[in-house]
Coordinates of C-alpha atoms in Angstrom, one line a residue:
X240 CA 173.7 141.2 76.8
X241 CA 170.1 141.7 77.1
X242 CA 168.3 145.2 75.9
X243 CA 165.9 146.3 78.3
X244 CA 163.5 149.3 78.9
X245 CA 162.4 150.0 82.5
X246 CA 159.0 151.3 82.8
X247 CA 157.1 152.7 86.0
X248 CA 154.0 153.9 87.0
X249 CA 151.7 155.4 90.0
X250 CA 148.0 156.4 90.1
X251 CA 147.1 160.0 91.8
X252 CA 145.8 158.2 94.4
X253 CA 148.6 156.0 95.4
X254 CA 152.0 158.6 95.0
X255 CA 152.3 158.5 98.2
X256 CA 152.9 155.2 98.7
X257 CA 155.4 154.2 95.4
X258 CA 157.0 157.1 93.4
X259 CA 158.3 156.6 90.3
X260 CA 162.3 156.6 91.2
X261 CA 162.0 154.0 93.9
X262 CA 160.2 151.9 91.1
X263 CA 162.6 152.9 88.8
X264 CA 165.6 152.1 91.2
X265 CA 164.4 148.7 91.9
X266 CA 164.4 148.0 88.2
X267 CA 168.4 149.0 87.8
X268 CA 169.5 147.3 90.6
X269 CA 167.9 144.3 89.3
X270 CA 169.4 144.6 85.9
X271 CA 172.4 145.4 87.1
X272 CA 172.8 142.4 89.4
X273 CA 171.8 140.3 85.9
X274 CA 173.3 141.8 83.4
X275 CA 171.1 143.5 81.8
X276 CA 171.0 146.6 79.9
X277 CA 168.7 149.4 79.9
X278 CA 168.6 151.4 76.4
X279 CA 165.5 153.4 77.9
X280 CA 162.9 153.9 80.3
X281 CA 159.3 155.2 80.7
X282 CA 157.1 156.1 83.2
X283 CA 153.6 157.9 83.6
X284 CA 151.7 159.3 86.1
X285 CA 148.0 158.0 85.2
X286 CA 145.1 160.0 86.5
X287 CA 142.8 159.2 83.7
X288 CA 140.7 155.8 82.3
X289 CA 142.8 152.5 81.5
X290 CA 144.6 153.5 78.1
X291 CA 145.4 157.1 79.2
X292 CA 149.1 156.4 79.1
X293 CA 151.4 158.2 76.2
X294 CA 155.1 156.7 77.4
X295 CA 153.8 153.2 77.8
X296 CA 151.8 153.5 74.4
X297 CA 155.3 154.6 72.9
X298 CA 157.2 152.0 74.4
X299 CA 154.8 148.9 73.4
X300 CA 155.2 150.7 69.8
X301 CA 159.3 150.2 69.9
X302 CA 159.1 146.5 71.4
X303 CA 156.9 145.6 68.6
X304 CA 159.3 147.5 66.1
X305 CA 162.5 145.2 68.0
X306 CA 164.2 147.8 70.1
X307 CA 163.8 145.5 73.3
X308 CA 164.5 142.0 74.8
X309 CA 162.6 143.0 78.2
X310 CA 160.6 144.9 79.1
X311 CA 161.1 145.4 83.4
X312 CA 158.8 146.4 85.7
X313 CA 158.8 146.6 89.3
X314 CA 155.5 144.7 89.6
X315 CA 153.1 143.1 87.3
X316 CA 150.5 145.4 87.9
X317 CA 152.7 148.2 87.3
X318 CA 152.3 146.9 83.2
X319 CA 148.4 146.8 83.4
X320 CA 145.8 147.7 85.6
X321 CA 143.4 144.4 85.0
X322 CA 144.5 140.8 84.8
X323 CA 142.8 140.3 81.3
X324 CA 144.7 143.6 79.8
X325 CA 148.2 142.4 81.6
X326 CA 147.4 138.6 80.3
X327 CA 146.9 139.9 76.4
X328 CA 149.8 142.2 76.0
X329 CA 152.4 140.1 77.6
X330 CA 151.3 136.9 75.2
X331 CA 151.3 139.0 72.5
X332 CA 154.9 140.7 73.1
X333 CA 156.1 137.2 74.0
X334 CA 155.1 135.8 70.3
X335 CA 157.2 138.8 69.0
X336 CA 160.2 137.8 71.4
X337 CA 159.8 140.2 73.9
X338 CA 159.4 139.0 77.7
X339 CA 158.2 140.9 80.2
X340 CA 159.2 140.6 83.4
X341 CA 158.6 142.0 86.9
X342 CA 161.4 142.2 89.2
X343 CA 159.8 141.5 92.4
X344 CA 157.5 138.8 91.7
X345 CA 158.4 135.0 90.3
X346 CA 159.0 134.6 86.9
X347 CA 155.7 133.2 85.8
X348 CA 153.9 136.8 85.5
X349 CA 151.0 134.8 83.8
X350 CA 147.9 136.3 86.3
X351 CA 145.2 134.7 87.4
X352 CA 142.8 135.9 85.7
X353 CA 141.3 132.0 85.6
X354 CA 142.0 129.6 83.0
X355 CA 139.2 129.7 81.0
X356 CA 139.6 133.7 80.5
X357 CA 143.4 132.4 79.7
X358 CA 141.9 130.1 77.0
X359 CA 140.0 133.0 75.3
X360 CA 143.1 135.3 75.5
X361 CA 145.7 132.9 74.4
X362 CA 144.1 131.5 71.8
X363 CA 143.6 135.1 70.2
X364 CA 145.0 134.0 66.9
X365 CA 143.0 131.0 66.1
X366 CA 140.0 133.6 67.2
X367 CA 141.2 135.5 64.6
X368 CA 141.2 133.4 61.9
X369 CA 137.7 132.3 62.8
X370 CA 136.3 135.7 62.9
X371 CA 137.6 136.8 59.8
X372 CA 136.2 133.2 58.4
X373 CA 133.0 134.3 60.0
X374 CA 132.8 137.7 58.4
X375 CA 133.5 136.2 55.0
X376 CA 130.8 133.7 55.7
X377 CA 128.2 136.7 56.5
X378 CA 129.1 138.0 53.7
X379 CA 128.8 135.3 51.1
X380 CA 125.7 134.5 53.0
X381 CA 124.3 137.8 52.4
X382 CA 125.0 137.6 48.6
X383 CA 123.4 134.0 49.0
X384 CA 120.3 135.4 50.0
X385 CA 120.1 137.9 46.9
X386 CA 120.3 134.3 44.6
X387 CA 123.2 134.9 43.0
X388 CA 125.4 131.7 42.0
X389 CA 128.2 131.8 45.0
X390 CA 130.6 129.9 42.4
X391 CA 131.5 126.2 41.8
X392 CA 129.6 124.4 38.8
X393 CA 125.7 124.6 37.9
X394 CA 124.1 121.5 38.5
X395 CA 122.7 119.9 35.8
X396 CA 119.8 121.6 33.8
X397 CA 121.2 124.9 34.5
X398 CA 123.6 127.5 33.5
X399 CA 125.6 130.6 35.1
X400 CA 124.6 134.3 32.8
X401 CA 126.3 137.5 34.3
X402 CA 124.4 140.5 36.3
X403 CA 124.9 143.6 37.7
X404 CA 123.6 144.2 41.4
X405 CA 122.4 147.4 42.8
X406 CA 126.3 148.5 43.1
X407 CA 127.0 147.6 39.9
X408 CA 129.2 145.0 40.6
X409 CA 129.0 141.7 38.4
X410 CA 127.3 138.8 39.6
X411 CA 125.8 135.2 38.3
X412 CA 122.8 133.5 38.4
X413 CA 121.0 130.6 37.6
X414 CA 119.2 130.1 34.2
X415 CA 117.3 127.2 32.9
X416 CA 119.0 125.4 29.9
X417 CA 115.8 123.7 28.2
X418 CA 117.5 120.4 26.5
X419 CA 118.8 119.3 29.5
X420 CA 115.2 120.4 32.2
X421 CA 113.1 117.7 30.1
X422 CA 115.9 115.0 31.0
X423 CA 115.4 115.9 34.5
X424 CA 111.8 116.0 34.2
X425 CA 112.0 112.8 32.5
X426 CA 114.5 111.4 35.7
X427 CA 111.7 113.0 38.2
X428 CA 108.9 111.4 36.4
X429 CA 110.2 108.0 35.9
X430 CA 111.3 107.9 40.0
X431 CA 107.7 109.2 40.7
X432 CA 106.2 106.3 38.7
X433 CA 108.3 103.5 40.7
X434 CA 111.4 102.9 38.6
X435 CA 114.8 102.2 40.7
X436 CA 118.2 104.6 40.0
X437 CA 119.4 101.5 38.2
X438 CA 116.4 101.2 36.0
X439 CA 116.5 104.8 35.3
X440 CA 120.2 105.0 34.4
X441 CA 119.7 102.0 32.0
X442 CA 116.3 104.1 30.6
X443 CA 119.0 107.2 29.7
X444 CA 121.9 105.5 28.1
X445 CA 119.7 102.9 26.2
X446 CA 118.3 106.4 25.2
X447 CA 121.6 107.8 23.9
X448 CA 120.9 110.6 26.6
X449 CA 124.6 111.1 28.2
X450 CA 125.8 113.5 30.9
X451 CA 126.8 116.9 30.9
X452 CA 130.4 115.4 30.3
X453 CA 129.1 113.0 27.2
X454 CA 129.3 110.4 29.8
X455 CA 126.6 107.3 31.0
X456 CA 124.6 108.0 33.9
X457 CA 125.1 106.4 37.0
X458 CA 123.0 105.7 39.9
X459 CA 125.2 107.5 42.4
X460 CA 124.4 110.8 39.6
X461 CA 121.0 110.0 39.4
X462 CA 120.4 110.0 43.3
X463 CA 122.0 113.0 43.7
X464 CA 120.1 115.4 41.1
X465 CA 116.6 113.6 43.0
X466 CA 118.1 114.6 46.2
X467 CA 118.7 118.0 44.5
X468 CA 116.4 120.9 45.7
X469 CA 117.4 123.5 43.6
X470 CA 115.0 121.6 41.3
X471 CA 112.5 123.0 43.1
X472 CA 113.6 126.6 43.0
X473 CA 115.1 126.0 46.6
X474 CA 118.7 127.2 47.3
X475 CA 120.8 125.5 50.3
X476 CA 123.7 127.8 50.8
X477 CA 126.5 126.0 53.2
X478 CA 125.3 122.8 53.1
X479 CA 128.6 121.2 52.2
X480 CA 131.6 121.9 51.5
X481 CA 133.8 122.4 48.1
X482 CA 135.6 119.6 49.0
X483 CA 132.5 117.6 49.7
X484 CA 129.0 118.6 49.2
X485 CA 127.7 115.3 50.8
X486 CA 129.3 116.8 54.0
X487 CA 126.2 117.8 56.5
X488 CA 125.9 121.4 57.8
X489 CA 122.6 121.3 60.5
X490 CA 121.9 125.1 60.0
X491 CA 122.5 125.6 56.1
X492 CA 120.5 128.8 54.6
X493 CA 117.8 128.0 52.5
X494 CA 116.4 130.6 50.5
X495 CA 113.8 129.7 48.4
X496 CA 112.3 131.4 45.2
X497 CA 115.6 132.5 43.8
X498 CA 116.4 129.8 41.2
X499 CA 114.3 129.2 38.4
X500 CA 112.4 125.9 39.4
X501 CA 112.3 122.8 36.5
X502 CA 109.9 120.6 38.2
X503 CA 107.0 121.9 40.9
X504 CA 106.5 120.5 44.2
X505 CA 103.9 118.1 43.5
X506 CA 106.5 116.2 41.3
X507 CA 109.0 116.5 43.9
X508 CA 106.9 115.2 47.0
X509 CA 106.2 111.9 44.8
X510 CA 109.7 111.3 43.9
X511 CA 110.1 111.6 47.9
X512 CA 108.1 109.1 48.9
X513 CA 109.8 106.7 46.5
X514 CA 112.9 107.0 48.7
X515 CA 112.9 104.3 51.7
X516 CA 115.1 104.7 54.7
X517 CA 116.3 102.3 56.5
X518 CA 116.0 100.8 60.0
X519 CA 119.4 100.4 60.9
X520 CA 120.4 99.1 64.8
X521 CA 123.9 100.2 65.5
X522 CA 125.4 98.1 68.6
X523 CA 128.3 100.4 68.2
X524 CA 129.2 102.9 71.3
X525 CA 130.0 106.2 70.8
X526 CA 133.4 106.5 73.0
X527 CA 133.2 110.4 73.7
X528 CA 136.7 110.3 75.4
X529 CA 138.4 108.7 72.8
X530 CA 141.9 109.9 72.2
X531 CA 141.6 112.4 75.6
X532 CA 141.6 110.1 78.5
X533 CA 145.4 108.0 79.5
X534 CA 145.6 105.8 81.9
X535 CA 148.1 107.7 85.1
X536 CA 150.0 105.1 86.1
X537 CA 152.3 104.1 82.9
X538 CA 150.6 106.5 80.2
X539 CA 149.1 104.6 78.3
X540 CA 145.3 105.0 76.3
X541 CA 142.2 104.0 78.1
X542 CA 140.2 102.5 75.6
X543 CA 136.7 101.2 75.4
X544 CA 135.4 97.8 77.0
X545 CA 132.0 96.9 76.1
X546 CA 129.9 94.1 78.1
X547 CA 126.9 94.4 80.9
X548 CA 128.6 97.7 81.9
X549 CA 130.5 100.1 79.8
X550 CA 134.1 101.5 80.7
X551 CA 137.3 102.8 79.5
X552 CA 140.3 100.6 80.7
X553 CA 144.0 100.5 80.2
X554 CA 145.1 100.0 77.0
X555 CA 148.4 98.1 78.2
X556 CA 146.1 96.2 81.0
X557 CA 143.7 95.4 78.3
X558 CA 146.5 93.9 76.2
X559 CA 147.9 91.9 79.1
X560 CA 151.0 94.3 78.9
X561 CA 150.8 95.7 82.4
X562 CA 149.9 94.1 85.6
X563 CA 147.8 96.9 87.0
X564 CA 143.9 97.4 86.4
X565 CA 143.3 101.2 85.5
X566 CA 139.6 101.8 84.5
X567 CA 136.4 103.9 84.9
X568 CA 132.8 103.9 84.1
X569 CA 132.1 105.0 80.5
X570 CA 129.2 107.6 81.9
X571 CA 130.6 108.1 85.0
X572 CA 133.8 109.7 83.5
X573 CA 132.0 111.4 80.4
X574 CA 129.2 113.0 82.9
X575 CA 132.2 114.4 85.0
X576 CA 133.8 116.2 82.1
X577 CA 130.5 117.3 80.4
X578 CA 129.7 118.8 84.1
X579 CA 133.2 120.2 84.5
X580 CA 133.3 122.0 81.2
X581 CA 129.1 123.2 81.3
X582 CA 130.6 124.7 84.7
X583 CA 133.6 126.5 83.2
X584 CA 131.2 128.0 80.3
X585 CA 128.2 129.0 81.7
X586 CA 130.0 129.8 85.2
X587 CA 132.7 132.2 83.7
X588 CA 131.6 134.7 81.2
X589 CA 134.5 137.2 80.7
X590 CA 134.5 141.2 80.5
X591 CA 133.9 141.0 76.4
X592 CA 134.2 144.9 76.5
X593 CA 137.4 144.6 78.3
X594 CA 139.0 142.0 75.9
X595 CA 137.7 143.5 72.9
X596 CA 139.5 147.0 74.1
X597 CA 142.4 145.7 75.1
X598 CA 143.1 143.4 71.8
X599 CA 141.5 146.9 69.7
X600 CA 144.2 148.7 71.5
X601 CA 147.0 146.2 71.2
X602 CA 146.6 146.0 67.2
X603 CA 146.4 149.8 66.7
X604 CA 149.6 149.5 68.3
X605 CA 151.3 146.9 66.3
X606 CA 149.6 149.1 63.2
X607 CA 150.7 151.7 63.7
X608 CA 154.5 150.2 64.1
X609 CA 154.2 148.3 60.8
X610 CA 153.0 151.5 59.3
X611 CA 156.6 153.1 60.4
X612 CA 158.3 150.4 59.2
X613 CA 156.6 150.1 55.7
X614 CA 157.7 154.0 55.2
X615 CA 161.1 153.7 56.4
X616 CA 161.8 151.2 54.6
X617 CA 159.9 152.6 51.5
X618 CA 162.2 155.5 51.9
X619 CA 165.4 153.5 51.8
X620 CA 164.6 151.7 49.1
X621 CA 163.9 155.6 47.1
X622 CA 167.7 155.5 48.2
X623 CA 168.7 152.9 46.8
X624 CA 167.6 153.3 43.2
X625 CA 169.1 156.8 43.3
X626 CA 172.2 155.4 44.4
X627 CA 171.9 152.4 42.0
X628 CA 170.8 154.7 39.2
X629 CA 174.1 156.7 39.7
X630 CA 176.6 153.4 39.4
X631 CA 174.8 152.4 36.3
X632 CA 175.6 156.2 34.6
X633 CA 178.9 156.0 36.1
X634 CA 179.7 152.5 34.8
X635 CA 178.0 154.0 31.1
X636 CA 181.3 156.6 31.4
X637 CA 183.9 153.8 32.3
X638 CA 184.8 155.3 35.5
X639 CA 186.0 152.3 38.4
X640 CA 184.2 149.9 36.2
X641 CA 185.4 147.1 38.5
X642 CA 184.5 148.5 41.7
X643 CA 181.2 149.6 40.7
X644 CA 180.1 147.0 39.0
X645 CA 180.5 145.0 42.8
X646 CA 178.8 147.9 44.9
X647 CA 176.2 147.8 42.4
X648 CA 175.7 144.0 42.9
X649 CA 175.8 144.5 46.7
X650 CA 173.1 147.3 46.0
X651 CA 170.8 144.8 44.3
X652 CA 170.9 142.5 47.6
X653 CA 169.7 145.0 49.7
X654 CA 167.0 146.3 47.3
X655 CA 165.7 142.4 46.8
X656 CA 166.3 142.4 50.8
X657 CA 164.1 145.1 51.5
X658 CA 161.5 144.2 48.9
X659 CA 161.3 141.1 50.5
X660 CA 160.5 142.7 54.3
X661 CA 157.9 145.2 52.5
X662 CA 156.0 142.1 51.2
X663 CA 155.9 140.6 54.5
X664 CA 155.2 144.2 56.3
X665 CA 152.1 144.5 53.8
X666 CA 151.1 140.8 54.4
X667 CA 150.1 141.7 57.8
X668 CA 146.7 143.0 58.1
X669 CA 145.5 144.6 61.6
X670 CA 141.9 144.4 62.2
X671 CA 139.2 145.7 64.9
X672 CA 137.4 143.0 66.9
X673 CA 134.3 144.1 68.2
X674 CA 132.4 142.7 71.6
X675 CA 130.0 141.1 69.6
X676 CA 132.0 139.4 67.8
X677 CA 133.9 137.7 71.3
X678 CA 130.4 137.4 72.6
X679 CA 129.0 135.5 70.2
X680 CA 132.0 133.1 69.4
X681 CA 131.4 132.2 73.2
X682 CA 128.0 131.8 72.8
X683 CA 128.8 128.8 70.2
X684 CA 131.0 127.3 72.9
X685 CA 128.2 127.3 75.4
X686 CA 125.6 126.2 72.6
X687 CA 127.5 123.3 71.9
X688 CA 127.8 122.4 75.7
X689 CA 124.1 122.0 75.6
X690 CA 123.4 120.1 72.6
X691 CA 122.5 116.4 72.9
X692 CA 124.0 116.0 70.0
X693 CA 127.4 113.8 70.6
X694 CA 129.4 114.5 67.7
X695 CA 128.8 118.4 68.9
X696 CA 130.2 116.9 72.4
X697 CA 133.0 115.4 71.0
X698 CA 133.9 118.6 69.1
X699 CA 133.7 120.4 71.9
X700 CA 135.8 118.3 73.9
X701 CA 138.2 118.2 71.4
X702 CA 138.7 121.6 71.4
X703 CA 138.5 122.2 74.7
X704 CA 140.7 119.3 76.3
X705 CA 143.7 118.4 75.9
X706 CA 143.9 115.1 77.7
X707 CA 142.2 113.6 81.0
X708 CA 144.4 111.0 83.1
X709 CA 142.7 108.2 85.3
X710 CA 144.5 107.2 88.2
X711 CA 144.2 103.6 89.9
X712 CA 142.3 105.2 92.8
X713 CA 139.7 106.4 90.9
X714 CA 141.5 110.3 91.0
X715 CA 140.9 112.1 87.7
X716 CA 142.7 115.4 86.4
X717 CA 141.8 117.5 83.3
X718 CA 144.1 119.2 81.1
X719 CA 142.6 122.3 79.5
X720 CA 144.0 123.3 75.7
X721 CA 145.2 126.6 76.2
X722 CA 144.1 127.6 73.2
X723 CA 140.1 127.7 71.8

């Protein structure tokens, strides 16, 4: 049998019209009928602004600490005043297996609140992990800008020494190692002068002159230290990535004047010019869709067709598999769907304040839950060595060795036991998310939407979509992600 609590609630201005034991009545009958049972139930009388309400506070604390299945209610907006609040708290209950459910009103109680809202709300803990992300990327980028060393290995002609910031905390930076600044002046020089990466690698290790790892020098090395701006005294923080600082970052920060330069600018500009880029003509098309758009009549991919006049067509029709012709214009189809989502992000800015307080709320809720779990279980554990403690003098004296020795065994399960829910209690860190913080991970989206960029488009689409069908008579339908 289900656990239930019933919860109820009337404004000042509307007791007239609903009072709290019809509400409440409607909620036993109804559980009654399905077999449900009721362990508690809550109501308030709410007079005041929207998170004025001490029983419904309390009860949101025991779902989230497992006393419930359901939680019932009368009507949806009996739970929450606003769409957005109603919409966050029942997702969030539901990913800690508790449903809420109203009584007199279908069982989809998701409320339409308008499904781009519903991505932003939904997709809370992926928002999460990019905000955190975001504040550790502030702050690396702050210490950036102070040009200390943010880790990894010096490039070559330089060296890591330790020191202290203005809070005392230990920090590296950059210093000049003076054997290895004439090979790269030597490097510079020689690239200035004419001489290829080849010739230049040959120069070295004809030279004797290895690597930092007593190795030869390649060309790939040498045309990454000439590409190299620290050289220059020029830091790019967030350029790459650890994995792969070829990787490109459009907005990396560049700080200059914080790393001891080992050749001037002059140098550097020659070098430059020795570089030649290529004209390269690229016949290949960009498919923006790729991977997102099906074909509605048997499923399968559409898939690019070049000629006179670009499209995406059945995969099966394309591969003589299927008898029917499904296909669309190529900027037809990717002008619909750039239109539909610039619509959807520049059309439907949400309440940020109203998010932010309803997700500020929610947590402190959940926090302060976990905080009675971490010292009830802190405090059973105090039990348990006491207890444990007093088998093990006991067993010293020879009394019931036998029987002893297996409560103390079954003692040591539930200590490991509740050791192991403490760890996972204190791996759970609750956080405040601020407006600003919503407003400006929005403000990406809608940047992104207006880029000309493609690969930005794709991205965007990518995170955004989670498939587009083409029917036979032209009919399209997008499938939004639910989550951002």
């Amino acid at each position: 049998m289900k656990k239930a609590t019933a919860y109820a609630r009337v404004s000042t201005t509307e007791q007239s019209k609903t009072s709290i034991d019809g509400q409440l009545d409607t909620i036993r009958n109804f559980a009654k009928f399905n077999d449900i049972k009721i362990i508690e139930e809550f109501w308030d009388k709410e007079s005041g602004g929207k998170m004025s309400r001490p029983n419904f506070d309390i009860m949101i604390e025991n779902a989230f600490a497992g006393k419930y299945d359901l939680i019932l209610v009368e009507k949806i907006d009996r739970f929450a005043r606003e769409d957005i609040e109603a919409t966050l708290l029942i997702k969030q209950l539901e990913d800690a297996g508790i449903f809420v459910m109203s009584v007199l009103e279908p069982a989809d109680v998701t409320t339409p609140s308008g499904r781009f809202q519903r991505w932003i709300m939904l997709g809370f803990g992926k928002l999460e992990r990019e905000i955190i992300a975001d504040r550790t990327k502030r702050r690396m980028r702050d210490t950036a800008k102070r040009g200390y060393w943010m880790g990894g290995i010096p490039p070559y002609g330089y060296k890591t020494v330790e020191v202290k910031d203005n809070e005392g905390r230990i920090r590296k930076k950059l210093e000049i190692i003076e054997e290895e600044a004439k090979v790269i002046r030597k490097i510079f020089e020689l690239h200035a002068d004419g001489k290829g990466l080849s010739a230049i690698a040959e120069f070295l290790n004809n030279n004797n002159i290895s690597t930092r790892k007593g190795k030869p020098w390649a060309k790939t090395t040498i045309y990454d230290l000439l590409k190299n701006k620290k050289y220059i005294g020029i830091y790019e923080y967030g350029k790459g990535t650890k994995r792969n600082h070829h990787s490109k970052n459009s907005k990396p920060l560049i700080i200059e004047n914080v790393i001891p330069p080992i050749i001037d600018k002059e140098l550097w500009e020659k070098s430059k010019k020795q570089f030649r880029t290529p004209v390269r003509i690229s016949m290949i098309r960009n498919y923006l869709l790729r991977g997102k758009i099906f074909c509605a009549e048997c499923g399968a991919p559409l898939v690019g067709n070049g000629g006179k006049k670009t499209m995406y067509v059945c995969s099966n029709w394309k591969s003589r598999k299927g008898d029917h012709y499904v296909g669309i214009s190529k900027n037809k189809i990717e002008k619909h769907v750039f239109l539909y989502l610039k619509h959807l992000l520049i059309d439907n800015r949400p309440n940020f304040k109203q998010i932010a307080n309803t997700f500020n709320y929610l947590y402190k809720t959940k926090k302060q839950s976990k905080n009675r779990k971490i010292e009830y279980i802190k405090n059973t554990l105090e039990e348990k060595y006491e207890q444990r403690k007093n088998i093990i003098n006991a067993i010293k004296k020879g009394v019931m060795i036998e029987t002893l020795t297996q409560e103390a065994k079954q003692i040591e399960r539930e200590i490991k036991e509740l050791n192991l829910q403490l760890e996972k209690l204190m791996q759970n860190v609750y956080f405040e998310i601020t407006e600003e913080e919503l407003e400006h991970r929005w403000n990406n989206l809608t940047e992104m939407i207006l880029s000309d960029d493609e690969d930005t488009l794709k991205e965007l689409y990518d995170l955004l979509i989670e498939k587009i069908e083409v029917a036979s008579d032209g009919y399209i339908k997008i499938i939004d992600k639910d989550i951002l």
